[in-house]
Amino acid sequence: MPITKEQLDMLPENPGVYIMKDKSGNIIYIGKAKSLKSRVKQYFHSTIHHPPKVRVMVKKIDDIEFILTDTEVEALILECNLIKEHRPKYNVMLKDDKSYPYIKITMNEEYPRIFLTRDLKKDGAKYFGPYTNVSAVRQTIDVIKKLFPIRTCKKKIEYGDKNGRPCLNYHIKQCMAPCQGKVSKNEYNDMIRHISLFLNGKYGELIDKMNQEMVQASKNMNFEKAAVIRDKIESVMQVMERQKIISNDFEDQDVIACAVEDVHVCIQLFFIRNGKLIGTKHFMLEDICQTDIAEVLSSFIKQFYSDAIFIPKYILLQSDISEAEVISKWLTDKRGDKVYIKVPLKGRKKELIELVKKNAQQTLEDFLEKRQWELQRTHGAVRELKQSLSLNNLPTRIEAFDISNIQGTQSVGSMVVFEDGRPVKKDYRRFRIKTVEGTDDFASIAEIIQRRYKNLDKDGKKPDLILIDGGKGQLNAALSALKRLGWTDIDIIGLAEKFDEIYFPDKKEPVILPKKSHGLHLIQRIRDEAHRFAITYHRSLRSKNTVKSILDDVPGVGPKRKKLLIKHFGSLDKIRDASIDELMEVDGINFNVAQNIYLFFHENY
């Protein structure tokens, strides 16, 4: 039932969160307010001035619940948590809600380690990030490991204890071997402090400290150590030269701007740390129909920083937001130091905003162009196929089949599925050929068609088009199997690989589509995907047999450990390329066994 004036008058004037529901009880919008009564009343007064999206939402409101809080900041925090949990239809939502990668230093361990993680915990460790590029994080960790001989094993190490034998990293001078008591805690912690300076981008301070250590080592006549430090300084300086200085005030800043086109919004971020641009990130929001940009920016900031470990001192925006003061208080509490939300009007910071806006506009244009191209190669291609091939039905769902074998051994079949021109990988199927001996693609195709469609009425969607990888022979074999099952009303075609000729059961001559046809490109992609899927399955069967035979020769690897290795890595190549640390990630593989596997492959292959 509609919200009445009496219900609105009964709302409290306290700060809190309001939850709007439709007549089915679904939460459609969540907001926060300094005064619940004043804010909620605004939705129902003079609705003609609201954007269309808000007017539609107000018509659907059937009930309003509220939660009181002591302060507006508490209301903001609760609002963020509830939006994340319920994802209401009319709230501005970030689709890119995946957790970001961080670099973690385990300060809660006596000899800390460093690695990539997405799991943030209050465990006393140091976290650096978030980063927007996983590959860049891994490269950074690799650089750190080359510069600083930090341990990578997962052993629990305490000072003075000897824990097994030193690993290969120690012998190649990439670990200080704390497991052997070969390094003091003070020396190791000095290295951790250097790594922290490096990750914070404080290269100048790091180089100063390393220069001091190099001079001291020279004074102590330890020229070998001084030379090592000199090489590290050169490496750090090379990293410095690759980074672009974009701000001369050397502050930590996030610069946020957006571009709008119809119902699409692109929000662009530049991450500036210590005056250097360390990364960028963009977010695409859709169906933002006539929503105020200030509201979009405000919603974005609340969602983006709700889980952030690091909050910069300055957040620069292209326009004012009504909640700037309360958001600043919230972020200040999270950071433990004052956070400023600014809208620059002149100078270098204004130029930064314009640069980010320019990037947002370009990103949005690229997105819309790519989206249009994607529609042409998917939905457009499906419609084109129906017209070009005179099909009975629009080929919304296409199922494609292929056979793979080597000289008739271990024959397998594959089925891939495309809907609306896009792969549906959860519907893919693999078949081991059971009734055919030797090389007989015709009989093999007939077998997998029979097996796929014999119970179609019970447990599967009916395809609009069946695509067979092959010419007239394969097509006729598939058609015969379908007729035996009573399926005579499904369009079926064969695609010969040599000239991309399309065969029909009732036509002697093939159909050849223009080389620039989106429909032809679609069935080529589907055929290639079916071929790839079949080949991959065939290789995995051969790889498992190869892995089993080779691993029999590795000391300490029995049937149980072979099974665990195969399950974890999937192929012999991945086991061969794995490091000792990666091998130890497999359940039941300890350091000694991992070292045996590593040495076996690297000494014999």
XYZ file of C-alpha atoms in Angstrom:
605
model
C 0.000 0.000 0.000
C 1.246 3.578 -0.664
C 3.131 5.438 2.042
C 0.786 7.799 3.906
C 1.430 11.289 5.321
C 0.848 9.903 8.819
C 3.607 7.325 8.342
C 6.030 10.021 7.170
C 5.187 12.249 10.135
C 5.991 9.390 12.494
C 9.560 9.065 11.215
C 12.199 10.148 13.770
C 14.459 13.158 13.217
C 17.521 11.187 14.346
C 20.398 10.147 12.090
C 20.101 6.653 10.661
C 19.530 4.422 7.654
C 16.244 4.050 5.770
C 15.360 0.878 3.868
C 12.715 1.090 1.146
C 10.801 -2.036 0.056
C 8.319 -2.871 -2.688
C 5.021 -4.709 -2.199
C 6.793 -8.082 -2.419
C 9.070 -7.156 0.469
C 12.149 -6.752 -1.724
C 14.632 -4.055 -0.721
C 14.827 -1.588 -3.607
C 16.808 1.288 -2.063
C 18.966 1.985 0.992
C 20.059 5.443 2.091
C 21.365 7.318 5.096
C 20.378 10.649 6.563
C 21.275 13.138 9.279
C 17.524 13.476 9.861
C 15.490 10.491 8.680
C 12.219 12.423 8.717
C 13.464 15.299 6.567
C 15.310 13.099 4.059
C 12.578 10.540 3.459
C 9.884 13.239 3.094
C 11.859 14.728 0.206
C 11.101 11.632 -1.884
C 7.325 12.184 -1.638
C 7.171 15.988 -1.965
C 7.236 17.587 -5.418
C 8.160 14.355 -7.199
C 7.922 16.157 -10.536
C 11.376 17.611 -9.883
C 12.944 14.194 -9.276
C 14.907 12.394 -12.010
C 12.853 9.728 -13.873
C 14.641 6.903 -12.067
C 13.646 8.303 -8.637
C 10.034 8.899 -9.755
C 9.757 5.260 -10.862
C 11.294 4.076 -7.582
C 8.923 6.179 -5.432
C 5.892 4.622 -7.149
C 7.154 1.182 -6.128
C 7.771 1.987 -2.445
C 5.322 0.032 -0.285
C 7.116 0.050 3.065
C 9.962 1.895 4.775
C 12.058 0.569 7.621
C 14.711 2.534 9.477
C 17.653 1.890 11.782
C 18.704 4.633 14.179
C 22.359 5.485 14.765
C 24.098 7.879 17.146
C 25.904 9.837 14.426
C 25.753 10.456 10.690
C 29.140 8.776 10.277
C 27.769 5.598 11.895
C 24.792 5.824 9.520
C 27.160 6.068 6.554
C 29.099 2.964 7.647
C 25.859 1.005 8.167
C 24.542 2.169 4.783
C 27.706 0.896 3.041
C 27.439 -2.508 4.718
C 23.723 -2.924 3.963
C 24.107 -1.891 0.310
C 26.939 -4.389 -0.096
C 24.809 -7.143 1.471
C 21.485 -6.504 -0.304
C 22.570 -4.795 -3.568
C 19.284 -2.889 -4.024
C 18.015 -2.267 -7.538
C 17.941 1.549 -7.375
C 21.243 2.157 -5.609
C 24.268 3.019 -7.747
C 26.291 -0.205 -7.681
C 29.843 -1.057 -8.681
C 29.846 -4.207 -10.787
C 33.580 -4.577 -10.266
C 33.302 -5.741 -6.638
C 36.115 -8.263 -6.712
C 38.707 -8.039 -4.001
C 41.884 -6.247 -5.034
C 45.371 -7.707 -4.686
C 47.613 -6.501 -1.881
C 51.215 -7.193 -0.993
C 51.462 -8.650 2.496
C 54.468 -8.653 4.825
C 53.913 -11.050 7.724
C 55.130 -8.804 10.541
C 53.492 -11.199 13.007
C 56.255 -13.735 12.224
C 59.755 -13.620 13.677
C 61.223 -13.692 10.155
C 58.547 -12.078 7.927
C 57.634 -13.257 4.438
C 56.187 -11.310 1.503
C 53.493 -12.468 -0.905
C 50.356 -11.477 -2.837
C 47.002 -11.789 -1.092
C 43.373 -10.749 -1.511
C 42.405 -11.771 2.006
C 42.785 -8.853 4.421
C 42.961 -9.704 8.120
C 43.691 -7.828 11.321
C 46.656 -10.073 12.089
C 49.456 -7.588 12.696
C 50.785 -7.907 9.139
C 51.562 -4.972 6.845
C 49.426 -4.632 3.708
C 50.392 -2.518 0.707
C 47.794 -1.672 -1.926
C 45.232 -2.055 -3.249
C 46.774 -2.666 -6.667
C 44.781 -2.753 -9.895
C 46.995 -5.126 -11.865
C 47.843 -8.598 -10.571
C 50.685 -9.004 -13.060
C 52.256 -5.755 -11.837
C 52.014 -7.019 -8.243
C 53.788 -10.251 -9.146
C 56.477 -8.335 -11.031
C 56.967 -6.059 -8.002
C 57.358 -9.069 -5.715
C 59.880 -10.590 -8.149
C 61.879 -7.330 -8.137
C 61.838 -7.284 -4.328
C 63.047 -10.892 -4.138
C 65.924 -10.071 -6.482
C 66.851 -6.980 -4.491
C 66.362 -8.427 -1.021
C 67.064 -12.066 -0.027
C 63.802 -12.494 1.903
C 62.653 -16.021 2.731
C 59.809 -17.554 0.709
C 59.192 -20.827 2.574
C 56.279 -21.349 4.960
C 58.345 -22.814 7.781
C 57.734 -21.616 11.311
C 61.137 -20.202 12.190
C 62.389 -18.932 15.535
C 65.729 -17.313 16.139
C 68.510 -19.785 16.945
C 66.613 -22.879 15.774
C 67.721 -25.004 12.848
C 64.811 -26.193 10.735
C 65.778 -28.806 8.158
C 68.269 -28.184 5.390
C 68.708 -24.833 3.646
C 66.770 -24.597 0.383
C 68.082 -23.881 -3.101
C 67.337 -20.162 -2.686
C 70.058 -19.991 -0.041
C 72.605 -21.627 -2.333
C 71.848 -19.171 -5.142
C 71.997 -16.257 -2.645
C 68.306 -15.400 -2.772
C 67.639 -16.236 0.888
C 69.565 -15.424 4.070
C 68.665 -18.845 5.535
C 67.086 -17.781 8.840
C 66.103 -21.460 9.145
C 69.799 -22.160 9.799
C 70.321 -19.281 12.236
C 72.580 -17.585 9.675
C 71.052 -14.110 10.085
C 70.169 -12.083 13.168
C 66.698 -10.677 13.707
C 68.052 -7.114 13.607
C 69.736 -7.624 10.233
C 66.650 -9.318 8.816
C 64.334 -6.583 10.155
C 66.553 -3.911 8.584
C 65.880 -5.596 5.263
C 62.113 -5.601 5.989
C 62.267 -1.859 6.686
C 64.003 -1.351 3.334
C 61.268 -3.344 1.604
C 58.576 -1.222 3.311
C 60.252 1.968 2.085
C 60.407 0.497 -1.425
C 56.700 -0.433 -1.416
C 55.736 2.979 -0.069
C 57.580 4.597 -2.981
C 60.040 6.331 -0.666
C 62.973 5.564 -2.910
C 64.987 8.628 -1.900
C 64.900 7.658 1.771
C 65.702 4.042 0.886
C 68.694 5.055 -1.268
C 69.989 7.330 1.522
C 69.866 4.465 4.010
C 71.520 2.066 1.591
C 74.247 4.609 0.821
C 74.977 4.910 4.531
C 75.196 1.115 4.819
C 77.495 0.939 1.769
C 79.844 3.551 3.230
C 79.881 1.745 6.568
C 80.616 -1.583 4.886
C 83.529 0.025 3.031
C 84.891 1.482 6.268
C 84.730 -1.991 7.799
C 86.727 -3.306 4.805
C 83.720 -5.463 3.813
C 83.996 -4.614 0.121
C 81.935 -7.581 -1.061
C 78.929 -6.403 0.984
C 79.469 -2.821 -0.221
C 79.417 -3.995 -3.837
C 76.136 -5.890 -3.260
C 74.530 -2.753 -1.751
C 75.840 -0.660 -4.668
C 74.140 -2.993 -7.148
C 70.874 -2.763 -5.197
C 71.021 1.030 -5.243
C 71.419 0.957 -9.036
C 68.410 -1.376 -9.358
C 66.233 0.870 -7.164
C 67.251 3.911 -9.229
C 66.214 2.097 -12.405
C 62.777 1.471 -10.868
C 62.561 5.173 -9.948
C 63.301 6.226 -13.527
C 60.442 4.075 -14.862
C 57.861 5.825 -12.683
C 56.283 9.036 -13.876
C 56.364 12.029 -11.517
C 52.928 13.598 -11.901
C 52.713 15.819 -8.803
C 55.374 18.037 -7.275
C 53.879 18.166 -3.765
C 54.726 14.474 -3.170
C 51.429 13.774 -1.386
C 49.348 10.602 -1.524
C 46.301 11.418 -3.659
C 43.468 9.639 -5.427
C 42.100 11.679 -8.330
C 38.544 10.804 -9.405
C 36.577 12.048 -12.392
C 33.886 10.668 -14.668
C 32.397 10.891 -18.150
C 28.711 10.426 -19.036
C 27.084 9.251 -22.268
C 23.341 8.554 -22.222
C 22.849 5.891 -19.474
C 26.546 4.974 -19.234
C 29.048 6.441 -16.784
C 32.794 5.802 -16.672
C 34.520 6.633 -13.386
C 38.289 6.964 -13.713
C 40.832 6.875 -10.864
C 44.477 7.856 -10.803
C 46.439 6.557 -7.811
C 49.266 8.966 -6.935
C 51.670 7.962 -4.194
C 54.512 10.208 -3.072
C 53.951 12.328 -6.169
C 54.191 9.395 -8.602
C 51.434 7.806 -10.654
C 51.460 4.152 -9.600
C 48.272 2.945 -11.284
C 44.895 3.724 -12.819
C 41.516 2.055 -12.678
C 38.172 2.643 -14.327
C 34.652 1.497 -13.493
C 31.761 1.295 -15.940
C 28.285 1.978 -14.559
C 25.223 1.309 -16.690
C 21.538 2.299 -16.483
C 22.444 5.534 -14.678
C 19.476 7.312 -16.240
C 19.512 11.040 -15.356
C 21.093 10.301 -11.984
C 22.895 13.276 -10.474
C 26.676 12.979 -10.997
C 27.252 14.124 -7.409
C 25.198 11.147 -6.204
C 27.151 8.791 -8.486
C 30.493 10.076 -7.164
C 29.288 9.941 -3.551
C 28.026 6.346 -3.907
C 31.224 5.339 -5.661
C 33.488 6.785 -2.950
C 31.546 5.062 -0.173
C 31.668 1.669 -1.881
C 35.254 1.902 -3.096
C 36.794 2.937 0.232
C 34.604 0.771 2.487
C 37.112 -2.123 2.375
C 40.255 -0.138 1.587
C 43.265 -0.690 3.823
C 45.051 2.436 2.611
C 43.287 5.805 2.477
C 45.188 8.681 0.813
C 45.446 12.072 2.471
C 43.738 13.803 -0.454
C 40.816 12.739 -2.639
C 40.417 15.118 -5.584
C 37.034 15.258 -7.332
C 35.740 16.975 -10.448
C 32.636 18.343 -8.662
C 31.244 18.856 -5.168
C 29.291 16.141 -3.393
C 26.705 16.854 -0.715
C 28.132 14.251 1.689
C 31.741 15.449 1.499
C 31.945 16.442 5.168
C 30.575 13.208 6.635
C 32.565 11.052 4.184
C 35.718 12.982 5.131
C 35.057 12.280 8.836
C 34.501 8.579 8.099
C 37.691 8.257 6.053
C 39.651 10.244 8.649
C 38.618 7.671 11.272
C 39.713 4.848 8.966
C 43.049 6.470 8.129
C 43.810 7.772 11.620
C 44.778 11.120 10.117
C 42.918 13.947 8.412
C 41.533 13.119 4.953
C 40.659 16.013 2.645
C 38.049 15.806 -0.130
C 38.767 18.651 -2.530
C 37.438 20.044 -5.816
C 40.430 21.893 -7.357
C 39.575 25.107 -9.172
C 43.004 26.068 -10.511
C 46.656 25.111 -10.709
C 48.297 21.705 -11.090
C 45.541 19.844 -9.233
C 42.904 21.238 -11.612
C 45.071 20.061 -14.518
C 45.169 16.613 -12.927
C 41.367 16.520 -12.778
C 41.164 17.496 -16.452
C 43.661 14.759 -17.336
C 41.599 12.148 -15.487
C 38.371 13.424 -17.109
C 40.018 13.141 -20.520
C 40.987 9.542 -19.761
C 37.455 8.799 -18.534
C 35.957 10.183 -21.746
C 38.325 8.167 -23.934
C 37.678 4.992 -21.932
C 33.910 5.487 -22.233
C 34.133 6.043 -26.001
C 36.260 2.902 -26.371
C 33.765 0.946 -24.250
C 30.754 2.037 -26.300
C 32.569 1.341 -29.571
C 33.610 -2.106 -28.348
C 30.090 -2.768 -27.086
C 28.625 -1.934 -30.488
C 31.194 -4.153 -32.198
C 30.428 -6.958 -29.733
C 26.710 -6.696 -30.490
C 27.435 -6.998 -34.215
C 29.562 -10.129 -33.756
C 27.069 -11.810 -31.380
C 23.393 -10.825 -31.654
C 23.929 -9.341 -35.105
C 25.744 -12.458 -36.308
C 22.939 -14.715 -35.016
C 20.318 -12.737 -36.941
C 22.543 -12.708 -40.024
C 22.917 -16.511 -39.912
C 19.161 -17.054 -39.906
C 18.754 -14.833 -42.936
C 21.838 -15.942 -44.899
C 21.272 -19.676 -44.372
C 17.429 -19.545 -44.479
C 17.191 -21.372 -41.152
C 13.829 -22.377 -39.697
C 14.553 -20.735 -36.333
C 16.718 -17.921 -35.019
C 19.879 -19.830 -33.942
C 19.909 -18.439 -30.406
C 21.405 -21.667 -28.996
C 24.032 -23.412 -31.125
C 25.637 -26.724 -30.132
C 28.815 -27.734 -31.988
C 30.620 -31.107 -32.095
C 34.152 -32.232 -32.946
C 36.266 -35.407 -32.754
C 39.945 -35.675 -31.742
C 42.305 -38.684 -31.878
C 45.857 -39.619 -32.799
C 46.035 -42.533 -35.205
C 42.762 -43.836 -33.833
C 43.859 -44.026 -30.199
C 42.014 -42.443 -27.279
C 39.318 -40.923 -29.497
C 37.319 -38.216 -27.756
C 34.490 -35.917 -28.700
C 33.528 -32.444 -27.595
C 30.391 -30.348 -27.539
C 30.487 -26.590 -27.019
C 27.478 -24.325 -26.615
C 26.945 -20.725 -27.701
C 23.887 -18.687 -26.763
C 23.240 -15.311 -28.374
C 26.676 -15.559 -29.972
C 28.560 -16.093 -26.684
C 30.044 -19.277 -25.161
C 28.156 -20.958 -22.314
C 31.006 -22.974 -20.813
C 28.940 -24.554 -18.048
C 27.034 -26.437 -20.768
C 30.134 -27.812 -22.510
C 30.400 -31.621 -22.617
C 33.242 -34.095 -23.241
C 32.882 -37.655 -24.522
C 35.188 -40.655 -24.562
C 34.391 -42.689 -27.646
C 33.205 -46.106 -26.423
C 31.815 -48.067 -29.400
C 34.266 -47.199 -32.185
C 37.677 -48.792 -32.718
C 40.341 -47.141 -34.836
C 39.926 -43.968 -36.866
C 36.302 -43.541 -37.892
C 35.166 -39.937 -37.490
C 31.762 -40.677 -39.041
C 30.898 -43.392 -36.519
C 32.389 -41.342 -33.678
C 30.223 -38.329 -34.546
C 27.156 -40.581 -34.708
C 27.963 -41.994 -31.254
C 28.298 -38.657 -29.461
C 25.179 -37.254 -31.196
C 23.265 -40.342 -30.047
C 24.533 -40.002 -26.493
C 23.901 -36.256 -26.341
C 20.317 -36.219 -27.604
C 18.808 -39.532 -26.487
C 17.488 -37.993 -23.259
C 17.186 -34.401 -24.423
C 13.535 -34.073 -23.362
C 14.456 -34.943 -19.785
C 17.659 -33.122 -18.983
C 18.632 -30.546 -21.581
C 17.765 -27.474 -23.616
C 16.912 -28.062 -27.230
C 19.374 -26.358 -29.606
C 18.182 -24.144 -32.441
C 21.134 -25.187 -34.593
C 23.608 -28.092 -34.517
C 27.053 -27.467 -36.029
C 29.252 -30.397 -37.052
C 32.963 -29.863 -37.631
C 33.376 -31.600 -40.959
C 31.983 -32.002 -44.423
C 29.173 -34.013 -45.984
C 30.232 -37.356 -44.482
C 30.271 -36.190 -40.868
C 27.036 -34.269 -41.419
C 25.199 -37.319 -42.809
C 26.430 -39.476 -39.920
C 25.099 -36.950 -37.402
C 21.808 -36.607 -39.286
C 21.284 -40.405 -39.308
C 21.776 -40.509 -35.529
C 19.247 -37.724 -35.048
C 16.675 -39.479 -37.250
C 17.044 -42.665 -35.218
C 16.146 -40.602 -32.155
C 13.199 -38.983 -33.917
C 14.752 -35.503 -34.018
C 13.885 -34.189 -37.473
C 12.996 -30.561 -36.734
C 16.412 -29.209 -35.688
C 18.525 -27.261 -38.169
C 21.898 -28.964 -38.665
C 24.898 -27.902 -40.758
C 28.478 -29.033 -41.336
C 31.444 -26.699 -41.678
C 34.337 -28.001 -43.772
C 37.623 -26.574 -42.562
C 39.515 -26.239 -45.859
C 37.383 -23.619 -47.591
C 34.844 -22.867 -44.804
C 32.107 -24.451 -46.902
C 28.748 -24.831 -45.141
C 26.903 -28.096 -45.944
C 23.182 -28.795 -45.523
C 21.644 -32.299 -45.432
C 19.307 -31.661 -48.361
C 21.684 -29.731 -50.639
C 24.405 -31.105 -52.874
C 26.395 -27.911 -53.139
C 27.797 -26.087 -50.133
C 26.935 -22.523 -49.190
C 29.847 -20.080 -49.013
C 29.311 -16.913 -47.012
C 31.275 -13.703 -47.713
C 34.601 -13.597 -45.901
C 33.568 -10.435 -44.037
C 30.265 -11.940 -42.876
C 29.694 -11.704 -39.109
C 27.659 -14.919 -39.384
C 30.608 -16.775 -40.947
C 32.966 -15.419 -38.288
C 30.602 -16.654 -35.573
C 30.414 -20.241 -36.814
C 34.179 -20.214 -37.366
C 34.667 -19.197 -33.723
C 32.283 -21.901 -32.579
C 33.991 -24.546 -34.748
C 37.435 -23.482 -33.487
C 36.231 -23.572 -29.870
C 34.858 -27.113 -30.318
C 38.198 -28.139 -31.847
C 40.163 -26.505 -29.010
C 37.977 -28.166 -26.367
C 38.395 -31.612 -27.961
C 42.173 -31.221 -28.352
C 42.527 -30.003 -24.754
C 40.632 -33.027 -23.450
C 42.689 -35.390 -25.563
C 45.946 -33.831 -24.371
C 44.868 -33.995 -20.738
C 44.255 -37.745 -21.043
C 47.685 -38.275 -22.610
C 49.341 -35.942 -20.099
C 47.935 -37.823 -17.118
C 49.350 -41.092 -18.416
C 52.740 -39.430 -19.056
C 52.776 -37.777 -15.634
C 52.007 -41.048 -13.910
C 54.858 -42.862 -15.625
C 57.508 -40.165 -15.051
C 56.561 -39.470 -11.443
C 57.101 -43.152 -10.648
C 60.840 -42.406 -10.747
C 60.772 -39.554 -8.222
C 61.944 -40.575 -4.702
C 59.217 -40.132 -2.115
C 56.353 -39.865 -4.622
C 53.940 -42.779 -4.333
C 50.445 -43.320 -5.773
C 48.750 -40.966 -3.294
C 51.167 -38.093 -3.863
C 51.048 -38.628 -7.646
C 47.277 -38.252 -7.512
C 47.543 -35.061 -5.435
C 50.144 -33.553 -7.788
C 48.084 -34.363 -10.884
C 44.939 -32.913 -9.305
C 46.706 -29.727 -8.194
C 48.766 -28.924 -11.323
C 46.861 -30.768 -14.069
C 49.839 -31.404 -16.349
C 53.451 -32.556 -16.381
C 54.654 -29.190 -17.719
C 53.185 -27.328 -14.761
C 54.748 -29.766 -12.278
C 58.101 -29.421 -14.061
C 57.932 -25.603 -13.977
C 56.817 -25.353 -10.340
C 59.139 -23.933 -7.695
C 59.776 -25.710 -4.409
C 57.387 -23.332 -2.643
C 54.658 -24.010 -5.208
C 55.156 -27.762 -4.886
C 54.830 -27.459 -1.102
C 51.384 -25.905 -1.568
C 50.117 -29.390 -2.474
C 48.675 -31.264 0.494
C 51.027 -33.995 1.637
C 54.109 -32.597 -0.118
C 56.701 -31.560 2.467
C 59.968 -29.725 1.857
C 62.073 -32.856 1.264
C 59.654 -34.337 -1.281
C 59.242 -30.967 -3.031
C 63.021 -30.667 -3.294
C 63.239 -34.223 -4.710
C 60.682 -33.366 -7.408
C 62.372 -30.061 -8.238
C 65.865 -31.590 -8.488
C 64.557 -34.587 -10.466
C 63.150 -32.428 -13.250
C 65.921 -29.845 -13.290
C 68.742 -32.413 -13.343
C 67.152 -34.843 -15.798
C 65.115 -32.647 -18.140
